PDB file of C-alpha atoms in Angstrom:
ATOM      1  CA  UNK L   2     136.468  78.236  83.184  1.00 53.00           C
ATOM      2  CA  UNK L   3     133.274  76.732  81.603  1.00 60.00           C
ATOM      3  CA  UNK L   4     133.839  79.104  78.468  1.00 57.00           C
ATOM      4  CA  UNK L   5     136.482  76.939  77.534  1.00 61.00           C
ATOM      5  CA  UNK L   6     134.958  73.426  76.849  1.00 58.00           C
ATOM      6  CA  UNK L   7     131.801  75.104  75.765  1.00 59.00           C
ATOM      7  CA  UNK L   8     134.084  77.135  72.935  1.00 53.00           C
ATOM      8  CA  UNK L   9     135.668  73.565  72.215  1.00 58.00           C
ATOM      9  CA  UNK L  10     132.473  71.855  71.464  1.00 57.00           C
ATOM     10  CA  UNK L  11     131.267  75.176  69.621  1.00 52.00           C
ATOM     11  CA  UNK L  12     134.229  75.015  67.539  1.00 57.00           C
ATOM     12  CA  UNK L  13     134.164  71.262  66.872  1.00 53.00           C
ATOM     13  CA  UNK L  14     130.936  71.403  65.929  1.00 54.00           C
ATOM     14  CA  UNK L  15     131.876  73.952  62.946  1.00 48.00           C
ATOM     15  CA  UNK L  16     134.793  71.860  61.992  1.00 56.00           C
ATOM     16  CA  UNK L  17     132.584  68.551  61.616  1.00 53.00           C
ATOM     17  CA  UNK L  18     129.860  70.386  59.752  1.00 50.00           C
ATOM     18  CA  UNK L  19     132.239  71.681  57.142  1.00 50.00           C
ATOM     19  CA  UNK L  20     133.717  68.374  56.843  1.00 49.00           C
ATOM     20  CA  UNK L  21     130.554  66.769  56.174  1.00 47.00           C
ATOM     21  CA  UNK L  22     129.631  69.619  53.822  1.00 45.00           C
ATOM     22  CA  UNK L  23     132.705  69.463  51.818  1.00 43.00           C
ATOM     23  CA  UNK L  24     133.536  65.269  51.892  1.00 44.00           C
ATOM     24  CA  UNK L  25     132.958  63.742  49.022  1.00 44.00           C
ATOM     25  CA  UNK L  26     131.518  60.635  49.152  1.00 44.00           C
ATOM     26  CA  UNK L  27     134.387  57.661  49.723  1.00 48.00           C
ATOM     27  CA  UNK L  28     132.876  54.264  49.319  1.00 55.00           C
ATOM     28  CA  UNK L  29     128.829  53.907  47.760  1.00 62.00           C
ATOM     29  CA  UNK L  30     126.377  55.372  48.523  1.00 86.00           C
ATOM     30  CA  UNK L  31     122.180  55.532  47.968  1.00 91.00           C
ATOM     31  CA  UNK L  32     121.773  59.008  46.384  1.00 93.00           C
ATOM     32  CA  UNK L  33     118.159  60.748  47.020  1.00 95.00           C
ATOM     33  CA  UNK L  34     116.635  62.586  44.631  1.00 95.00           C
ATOM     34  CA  UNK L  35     113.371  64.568  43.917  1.00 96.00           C
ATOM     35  CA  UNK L  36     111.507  65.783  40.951  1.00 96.00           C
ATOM     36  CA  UNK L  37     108.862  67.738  39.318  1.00 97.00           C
ATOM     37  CA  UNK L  38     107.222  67.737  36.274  1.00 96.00           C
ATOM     38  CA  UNK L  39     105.191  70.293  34.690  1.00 96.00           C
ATOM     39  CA  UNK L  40     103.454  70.795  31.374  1.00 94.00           C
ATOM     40  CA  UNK L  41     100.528  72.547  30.354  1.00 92.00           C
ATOM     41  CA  UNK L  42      97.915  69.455  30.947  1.00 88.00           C
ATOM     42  CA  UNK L  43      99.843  67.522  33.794  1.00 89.00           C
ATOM     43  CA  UNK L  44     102.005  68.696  37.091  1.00 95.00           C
ATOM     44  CA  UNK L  45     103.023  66.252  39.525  1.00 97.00           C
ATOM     45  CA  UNK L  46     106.294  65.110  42.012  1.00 97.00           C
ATOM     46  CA  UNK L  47     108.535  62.131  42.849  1.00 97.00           C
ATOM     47  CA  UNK L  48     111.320  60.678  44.416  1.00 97.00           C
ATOM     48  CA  UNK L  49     114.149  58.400  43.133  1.00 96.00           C
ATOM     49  CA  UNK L  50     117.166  56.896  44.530  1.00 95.00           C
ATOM     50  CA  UNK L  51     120.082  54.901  43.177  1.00 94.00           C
ATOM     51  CA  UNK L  52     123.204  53.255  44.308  1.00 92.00           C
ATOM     52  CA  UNK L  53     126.567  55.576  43.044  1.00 88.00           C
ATOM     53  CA  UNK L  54     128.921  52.629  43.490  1.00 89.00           C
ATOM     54  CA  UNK L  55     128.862  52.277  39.302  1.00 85.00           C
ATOM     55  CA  UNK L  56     127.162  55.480  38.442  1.00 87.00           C
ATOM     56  CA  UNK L  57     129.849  57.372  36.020  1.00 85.00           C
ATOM     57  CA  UNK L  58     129.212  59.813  32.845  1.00 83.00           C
ATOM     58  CA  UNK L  59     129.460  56.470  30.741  1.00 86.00           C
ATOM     59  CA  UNK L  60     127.204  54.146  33.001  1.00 88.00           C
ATOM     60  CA  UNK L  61     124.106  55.044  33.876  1.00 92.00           C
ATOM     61  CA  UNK L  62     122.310  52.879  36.554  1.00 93.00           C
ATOM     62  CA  UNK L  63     119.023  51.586  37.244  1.00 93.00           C
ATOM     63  CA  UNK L  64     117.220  53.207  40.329  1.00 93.00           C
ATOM     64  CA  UNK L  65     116.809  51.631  43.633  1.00 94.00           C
ATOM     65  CA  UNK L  66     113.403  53.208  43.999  1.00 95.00           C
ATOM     66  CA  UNK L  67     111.065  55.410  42.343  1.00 96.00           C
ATOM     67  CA  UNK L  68     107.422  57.190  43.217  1.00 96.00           C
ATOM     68  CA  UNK L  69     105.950  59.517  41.279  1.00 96.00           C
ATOM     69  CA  UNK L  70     102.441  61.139  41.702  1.00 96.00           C
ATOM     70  CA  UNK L  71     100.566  62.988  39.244  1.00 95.00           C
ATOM     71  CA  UNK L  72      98.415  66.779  41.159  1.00 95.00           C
ATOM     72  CA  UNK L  73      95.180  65.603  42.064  1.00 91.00           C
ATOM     73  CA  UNK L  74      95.564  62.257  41.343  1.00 92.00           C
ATOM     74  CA  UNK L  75      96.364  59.495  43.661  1.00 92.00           C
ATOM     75  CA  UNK L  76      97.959  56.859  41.694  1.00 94.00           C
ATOM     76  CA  UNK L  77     101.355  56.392  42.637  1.00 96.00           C
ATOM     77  CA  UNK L  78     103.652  55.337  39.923  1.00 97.00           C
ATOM     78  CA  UNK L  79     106.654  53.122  40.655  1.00 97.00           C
ATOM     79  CA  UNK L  80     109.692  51.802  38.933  1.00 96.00           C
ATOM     80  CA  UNK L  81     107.747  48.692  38.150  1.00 97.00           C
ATOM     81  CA  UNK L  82     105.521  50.614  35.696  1.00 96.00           C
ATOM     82  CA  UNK L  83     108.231  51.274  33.469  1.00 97.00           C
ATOM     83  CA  UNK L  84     107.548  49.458  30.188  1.00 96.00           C
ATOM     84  CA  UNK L  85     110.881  48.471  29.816  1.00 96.00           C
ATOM     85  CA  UNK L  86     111.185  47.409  33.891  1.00 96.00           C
ATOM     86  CA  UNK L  87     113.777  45.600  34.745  1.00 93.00           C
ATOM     87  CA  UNK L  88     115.860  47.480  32.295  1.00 93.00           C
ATOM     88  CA  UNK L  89     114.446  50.437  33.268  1.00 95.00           C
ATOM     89  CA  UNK L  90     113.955  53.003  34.684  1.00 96.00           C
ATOM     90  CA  UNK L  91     117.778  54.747  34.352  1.00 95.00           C
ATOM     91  CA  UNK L  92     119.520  57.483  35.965  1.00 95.00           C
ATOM     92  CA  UNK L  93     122.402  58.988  33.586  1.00 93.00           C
ATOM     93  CA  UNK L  94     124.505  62.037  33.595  1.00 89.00           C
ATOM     94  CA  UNK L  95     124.053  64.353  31.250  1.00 84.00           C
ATOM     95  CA  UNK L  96     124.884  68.371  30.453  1.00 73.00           C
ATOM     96  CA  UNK L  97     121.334  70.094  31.132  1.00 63.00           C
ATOM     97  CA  UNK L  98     122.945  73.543  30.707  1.00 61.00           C
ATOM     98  CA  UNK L  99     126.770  74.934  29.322  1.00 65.00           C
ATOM     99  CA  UNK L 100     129.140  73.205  31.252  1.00 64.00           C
ATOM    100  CA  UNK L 101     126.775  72.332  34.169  1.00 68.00           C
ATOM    101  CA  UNK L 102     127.250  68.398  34.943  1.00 68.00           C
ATOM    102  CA  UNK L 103     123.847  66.775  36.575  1.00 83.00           C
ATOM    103  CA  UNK L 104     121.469  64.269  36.313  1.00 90.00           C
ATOM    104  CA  UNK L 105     118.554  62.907  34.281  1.00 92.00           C
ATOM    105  CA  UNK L 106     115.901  60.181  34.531  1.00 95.00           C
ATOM    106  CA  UNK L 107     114.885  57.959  32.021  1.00 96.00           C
ATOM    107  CA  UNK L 108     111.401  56.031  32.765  1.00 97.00           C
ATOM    108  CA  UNK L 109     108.589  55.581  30.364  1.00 96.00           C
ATOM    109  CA  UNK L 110     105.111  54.405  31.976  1.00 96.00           C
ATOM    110  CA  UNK L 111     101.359  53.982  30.899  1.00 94.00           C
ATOM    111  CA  UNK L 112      98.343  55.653  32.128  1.00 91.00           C
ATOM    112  CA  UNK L 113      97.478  53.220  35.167  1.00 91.00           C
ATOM    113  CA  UNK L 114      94.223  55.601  35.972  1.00 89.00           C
ATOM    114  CA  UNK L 115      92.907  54.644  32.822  1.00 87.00           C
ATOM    115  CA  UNK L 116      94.518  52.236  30.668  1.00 83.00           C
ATOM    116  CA  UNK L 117      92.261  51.879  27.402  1.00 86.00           C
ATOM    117  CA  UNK L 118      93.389  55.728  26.993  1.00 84.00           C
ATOM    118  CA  UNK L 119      96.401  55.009  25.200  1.00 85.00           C
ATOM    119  CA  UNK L 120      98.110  57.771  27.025  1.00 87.00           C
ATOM    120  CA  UNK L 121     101.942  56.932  27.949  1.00 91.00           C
ATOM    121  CA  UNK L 122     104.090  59.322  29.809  1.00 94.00           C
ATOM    122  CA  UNK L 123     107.548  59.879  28.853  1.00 95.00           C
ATOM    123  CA  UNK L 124     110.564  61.538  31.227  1.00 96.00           C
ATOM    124  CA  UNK L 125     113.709  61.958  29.166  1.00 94.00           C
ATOM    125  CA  UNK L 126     116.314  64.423  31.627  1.00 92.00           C
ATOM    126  CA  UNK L 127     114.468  67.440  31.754  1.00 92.00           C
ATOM    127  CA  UNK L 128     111.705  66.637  29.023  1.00 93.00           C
ATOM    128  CA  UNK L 129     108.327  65.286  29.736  1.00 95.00           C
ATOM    129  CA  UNK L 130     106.014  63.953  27.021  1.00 92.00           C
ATOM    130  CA  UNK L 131     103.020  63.085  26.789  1.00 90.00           C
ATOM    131  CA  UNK L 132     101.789  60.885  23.830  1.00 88.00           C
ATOM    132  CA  UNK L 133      99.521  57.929  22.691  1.00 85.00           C
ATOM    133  CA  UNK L 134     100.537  54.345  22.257  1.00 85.00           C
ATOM    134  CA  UNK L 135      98.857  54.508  18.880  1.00 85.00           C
ATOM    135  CA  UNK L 136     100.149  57.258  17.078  1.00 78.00           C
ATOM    136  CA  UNK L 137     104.220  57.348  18.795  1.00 63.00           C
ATOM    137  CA  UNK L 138     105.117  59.601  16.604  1.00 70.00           C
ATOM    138  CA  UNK L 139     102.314  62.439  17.498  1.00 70.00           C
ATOM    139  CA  UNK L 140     103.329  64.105  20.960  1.00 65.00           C
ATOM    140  CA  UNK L 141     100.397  65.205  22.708  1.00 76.00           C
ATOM    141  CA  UNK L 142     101.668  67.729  24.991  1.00 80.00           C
ATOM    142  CA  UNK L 143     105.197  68.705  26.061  1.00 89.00           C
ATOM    143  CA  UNK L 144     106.872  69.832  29.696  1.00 94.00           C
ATOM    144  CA  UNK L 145     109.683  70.149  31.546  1.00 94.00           C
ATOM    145  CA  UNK L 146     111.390  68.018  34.692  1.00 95.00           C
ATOM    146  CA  UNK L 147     113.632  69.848  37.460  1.00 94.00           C
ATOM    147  CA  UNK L 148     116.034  67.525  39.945  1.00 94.00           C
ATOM    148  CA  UNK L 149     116.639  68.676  43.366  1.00 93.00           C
ATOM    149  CA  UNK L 150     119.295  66.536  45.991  1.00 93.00           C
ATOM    150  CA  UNK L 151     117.929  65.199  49.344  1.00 92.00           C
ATOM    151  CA  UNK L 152     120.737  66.043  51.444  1.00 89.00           C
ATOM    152  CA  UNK L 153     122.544  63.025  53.521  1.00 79.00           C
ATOM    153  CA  UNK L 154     121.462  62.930  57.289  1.00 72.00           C
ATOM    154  CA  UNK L 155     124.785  63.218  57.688  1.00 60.00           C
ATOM    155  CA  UNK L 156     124.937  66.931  55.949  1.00 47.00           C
ATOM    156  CA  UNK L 157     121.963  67.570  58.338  1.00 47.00           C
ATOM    157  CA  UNK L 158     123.521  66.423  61.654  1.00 49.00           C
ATOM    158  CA  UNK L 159     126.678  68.699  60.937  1.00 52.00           C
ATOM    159  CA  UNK L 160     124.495  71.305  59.526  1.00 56.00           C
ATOM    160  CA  UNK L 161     122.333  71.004  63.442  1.00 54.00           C
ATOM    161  CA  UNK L 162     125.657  70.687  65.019  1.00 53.00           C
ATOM    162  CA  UNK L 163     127.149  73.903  63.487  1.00 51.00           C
ATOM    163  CA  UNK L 164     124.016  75.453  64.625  1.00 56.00           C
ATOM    164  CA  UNK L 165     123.535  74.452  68.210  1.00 54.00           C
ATOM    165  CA  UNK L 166     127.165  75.367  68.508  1.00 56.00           C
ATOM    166  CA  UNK L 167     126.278  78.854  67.657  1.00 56.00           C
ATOM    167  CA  UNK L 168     123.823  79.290  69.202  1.00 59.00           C
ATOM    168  CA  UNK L 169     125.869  78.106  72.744  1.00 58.00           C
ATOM    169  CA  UNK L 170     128.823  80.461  72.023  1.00 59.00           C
ATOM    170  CA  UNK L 171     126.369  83.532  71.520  1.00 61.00           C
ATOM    171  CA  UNK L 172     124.617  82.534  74.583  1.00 62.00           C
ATOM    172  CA  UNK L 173     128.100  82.632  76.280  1.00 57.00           C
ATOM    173  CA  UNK L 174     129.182  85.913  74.975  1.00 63.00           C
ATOM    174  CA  UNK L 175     125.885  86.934  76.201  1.00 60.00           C
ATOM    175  CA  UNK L 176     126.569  85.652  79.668  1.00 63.00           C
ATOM    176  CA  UNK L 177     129.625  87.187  79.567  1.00 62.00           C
ATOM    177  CA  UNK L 178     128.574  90.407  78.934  1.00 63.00           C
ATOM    178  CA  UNK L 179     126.317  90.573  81.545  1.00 62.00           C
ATOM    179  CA  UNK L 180     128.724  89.654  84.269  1.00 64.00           C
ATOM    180  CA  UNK L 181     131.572  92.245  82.925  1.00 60.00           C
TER     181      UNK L 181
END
């Protein structure tokens, strides 16, 4: 008789994972993101977030928060080094591939390691550019940007509930087993 609630809870457990999987989201919600830039001369990561209450393929929104680090350097950039901050940075949907709907990042920001360089730093979607202040129209060197999600705790509470509840039903068939 304990095979029974122990199937129930296994079973719930699946059902609640795939509805967290599958729901989209109903009311707002702060949307994680990471990223990574690489170019020939500079590689680094970050981390944005932004509030999807307004966000729509005709409204971008400005981010909630954003860190970026350059490899081997540790300056972190924020959203306040933007040269356009408050306005900016922005978060906007765009079409990086045929028919594939995602995300970019707009945010423009100087060389805080050294600023008489004239270096600014330019992430445009899924182009990174590197240029100087005093000659905008020369780009220095040229990269790419890729966006992953951060999955919602709640994805990885039904994703550790589908898992435990697994891992009790195999235990039971193994008990099972061994008594028959």
């Amino acid at each position: 008789m304990k095979l029974i609630p122990q199937l129930v809870f296994a079973t719930a457990s699946l059902t609640i994972s795939f509805a967290t999987l599958d729901a989209k989201s109903v009311s707002a919600a702060i949307i994680n993101y990471t990223f990574s830039v690489d170019s020939p001369t500079a590689k680094g990561n970050g981390f944005f977030s932004f509030d999807d209450s307004t966000f729509s393929e005709e409204n971008p929104v400005a981010v909630k928060s954003l860190d970026f680090k350059f490899d081997g350097d540790s300056t972190v950039y924020t959203k306040q080094d933007d040269i356009n901050y408050p306005d900016f940075p922005l978060v906007y949907s765009t079409l990086f591939s045929p028919g594939k709907s995602s995300l970019g990042l707009d945010y423009t920001f100087d060389n805080k390691t050294n600023p008489s360089s004239f270096i600014r730093y330019e992430i445009i979607g899924e182009d990174f550019t590197l240029f100087s202040t005093t000659s905008p129209d020369v780009e220095v060197v040229s990269g790419t940007v890729s966006y992953t999600r951060v999955p919602e705790p709640t994805t990885l509470a039904g994703i550790l509930a589908c898992g435990l509840g697994l891992m009790m039903n195999k235990k039971l068939i193994s008990i099972k087993k061994v008594k028959a």
